[in-house]
């Protein structure tokens, strides 16, 4: 696991197409902005790792973000 420190307004780039930007910090809360292609699924970890969809096509890939990053590297 890579741990980085960022201040408000600073960004981290994941692969070629994903940018994570710290928008604001307030107390123990951090507001993040994520720029990513539409095909990359984004979900809060507390909602679970399985996609919540009825489409079998959507459920095929276990971790599409990791697959996407691996392909774009």
PDB file of C-alpha atoms in Angstrom:
ATOM      1  CA  UNK A   1       0.000   0.000   0.000  1.00  0.00           C
ATOM      2  CA  UNK A   2       1.294   3.435  -0.932  1.00  0.00           C
ATOM      3  CA  UNK A   3       0.428   6.220   1.528  1.00  0.00           C
ATOM      4  CA  UNK A   4       0.734   9.814   0.305  1.00  0.00           C
ATOM      5  CA  UNK A   5       0.095  13.151   1.970  1.00  0.00           C
ATOM      6  CA  UNK A   6      -1.780  15.762  -0.039  1.00  0.00           C
ATOM      7  CA  UNK A   7      -3.044  19.251   0.772  1.00  0.00           C
ATOM      8  CA  UNK A   8      -6.257  20.838  -0.488  1.00  0.00           C
ATOM      9  CA  UNK A   9      -6.043  21.375  -4.227  1.00  0.00           C
ATOM     10  CA  UNK A  10      -3.322  18.754  -4.756  1.00  0.00           C
ATOM     11  CA  UNK A  11      -3.915  15.682  -6.921  1.00  0.00           C
ATOM     12  CA  UNK A  12      -2.780  12.128  -7.450  1.00  0.00           C
ATOM     13  CA  UNK A  13      -2.877  10.511 -10.882  1.00  0.00           C
ATOM     14  CA  UNK A  14      -3.750   6.796 -11.145  1.00  0.00           C
ATOM     15  CA  UNK A  15      -2.744   5.385 -14.502  1.00  0.00           C
ATOM     16  CA  UNK A  16      -3.322   7.699 -17.451  1.00  0.00           C
ATOM     17  CA  UNK A  17      -7.000   8.523 -17.030  1.00  0.00           C
ATOM     18  CA  UNK A  18      -7.837   8.776 -13.321  1.00  0.00           C
ATOM     19  CA  UNK A  19      -7.157  11.857 -11.189  1.00  0.00           C
ATOM     20  CA  UNK A  20      -7.913  12.025  -7.466  1.00  0.00           C
ATOM     21  CA  UNK A  21      -7.959  15.591  -6.067  1.00  0.00           C
ATOM     22  CA  UNK A  22      -8.257  16.683  -2.433  1.00  0.00           C
ATOM     23  CA  UNK A  23     -10.940  19.380  -2.550  1.00  0.00           C
ATOM     24  CA  UNK A  24     -11.221  20.232   1.140  1.00  0.00           C
ATOM     25  CA  UNK A  25     -10.198  19.031   4.573  1.00  0.00           C
ATOM     26  CA  UNK A  26     -12.221  19.932   7.618  1.00  0.00           C
ATOM     27  CA  UNK A  27     -11.430  18.326  10.971  1.00  0.00           C
ATOM     28  CA  UNK A  28     -11.229  14.580  10.407  1.00  0.00           C
ATOM     29  CA  UNK A  29     -13.126  14.694   7.081  1.00  0.00           C
ATOM     30  CA  UNK A  30     -11.652  14.889   3.601  1.00  0.00           C
ATOM     31  CA  UNK A  31     -13.607  15.832   0.473  1.00  0.00           C
ATOM     32  CA  UNK A  32     -12.259  14.162  -2.675  1.00  0.00           C
ATOM     33  CA  UNK A  33     -12.958  14.728  -6.361  1.00  0.00           C
ATOM     34  CA  UNK A  34     -12.449  11.804  -8.742  1.00  0.00           C
ATOM     35  CA  UNK A  35     -12.076  12.212 -12.496  1.00  0.00           C
ATOM     36  CA  UNK A  36     -12.351   8.871 -14.289  1.00  0.00           C
ATOM     37  CA  UNK A  37     -13.755   7.416 -17.505  1.00  0.00           C
ATOM     38  CA  UNK A  38     -17.378   6.286 -17.291  1.00  0.00           C
ATOM     39  CA  UNK A  39     -16.416   2.621 -17.655  1.00  0.00           C
ATOM     40  CA  UNK A  40     -14.473   2.700 -14.364  1.00  0.00           C
ATOM     41  CA  UNK A  41     -16.802   1.799 -11.486  1.00  0.00           C
ATOM     42  CA  UNK A  42     -16.576   4.051  -8.417  1.00  0.00           C
ATOM     43  CA  UNK A  43     -18.133   2.898  -5.170  1.00  0.00           C
ATOM     44  CA  UNK A  44     -17.615   3.764  -1.516  1.00  0.00           C
ATOM     45  CA  UNK A  45     -15.934   0.844   0.273  1.00  0.00           C
ATOM     46  CA  UNK A  46     -18.589   0.689   2.995  1.00  0.00           C
ATOM     47  CA  UNK A  47     -21.191  -0.172   0.347  1.00  0.00           C
ATOM     48  CA  UNK A  48     -19.429  -3.458  -0.390  1.00  0.00           C
ATOM     49  CA  UNK A  49     -17.302  -4.749  -3.207  1.00  0.00           C
ATOM     50  CA  UNK A  50     -19.999  -6.329  -5.387  1.00  0.00           C
ATOM     51  CA  UNK A  51     -21.742  -4.199  -8.009  1.00  0.00           C
ATOM     52  CA  UNK A  52     -25.381  -3.554  -7.213  1.00  0.00           C
ATOM     53  CA  UNK A  53     -26.879  -4.204 -10.611  1.00  0.00           C
ATOM     54  CA  UNK A  54     -29.159  -6.738 -12.267  1.00  0.00           C
ATOM     55  CA  UNK A  55     -27.065  -6.863 -15.428  1.00  0.00           C
ATOM     56  CA  UNK A  56     -24.970 -10.060 -15.738  1.00  0.00           C
ATOM     57  CA  UNK A  57     -22.579  -8.169 -18.015  1.00  0.00           C
ATOM     58  CA  UNK A  58     -21.875  -5.646 -15.247  1.00  0.00           C
ATOM     59  CA  UNK A  59     -21.276  -8.430 -12.687  1.00  0.00           C
ATOM     60  CA  UNK A  60     -18.661 -10.353 -14.701  1.00  0.00           C
ATOM     61  CA  UNK A  61     -15.560  -8.457 -13.610  1.00  0.00           C
ATOM     62  CA  UNK A  62     -14.595  -8.828  -9.945  1.00  0.00           C
ATOM     63  CA  UNK A  63     -12.531  -5.654  -9.777  1.00  0.00           C
ATOM     64  CA  UNK A  64     -12.854  -3.575 -12.940  1.00  0.00           C
ATOM     65  CA  UNK A  65     -10.796  -0.668 -11.565  1.00  0.00           C
ATOM     66  CA  UNK A  66      -7.732  -2.882 -11.068  1.00  0.00           C
ATOM     67  CA  UNK A  67      -8.272  -4.441 -14.508  1.00  0.00           C
ATOM     68  CA  UNK A  68      -8.564  -0.992 -16.081  1.00  0.00           C
ATOM     69  CA  UNK A  69      -5.401   0.305 -14.372  1.00  0.00           C
ATOM     70  CA  UNK A  70      -3.483  -2.810 -15.378  1.00  0.00           C
ATOM     71  CA  UNK A  71      -4.507  -2.350 -19.046  1.00  0.00           C
ATOM     72  CA  UNK A  72      -3.627   1.354 -19.138  1.00  0.00           C
ATOM     73  CA  UNK A  73      -0.145   0.913 -17.592  1.00  0.00           C
TER      74      UNK A  73
END
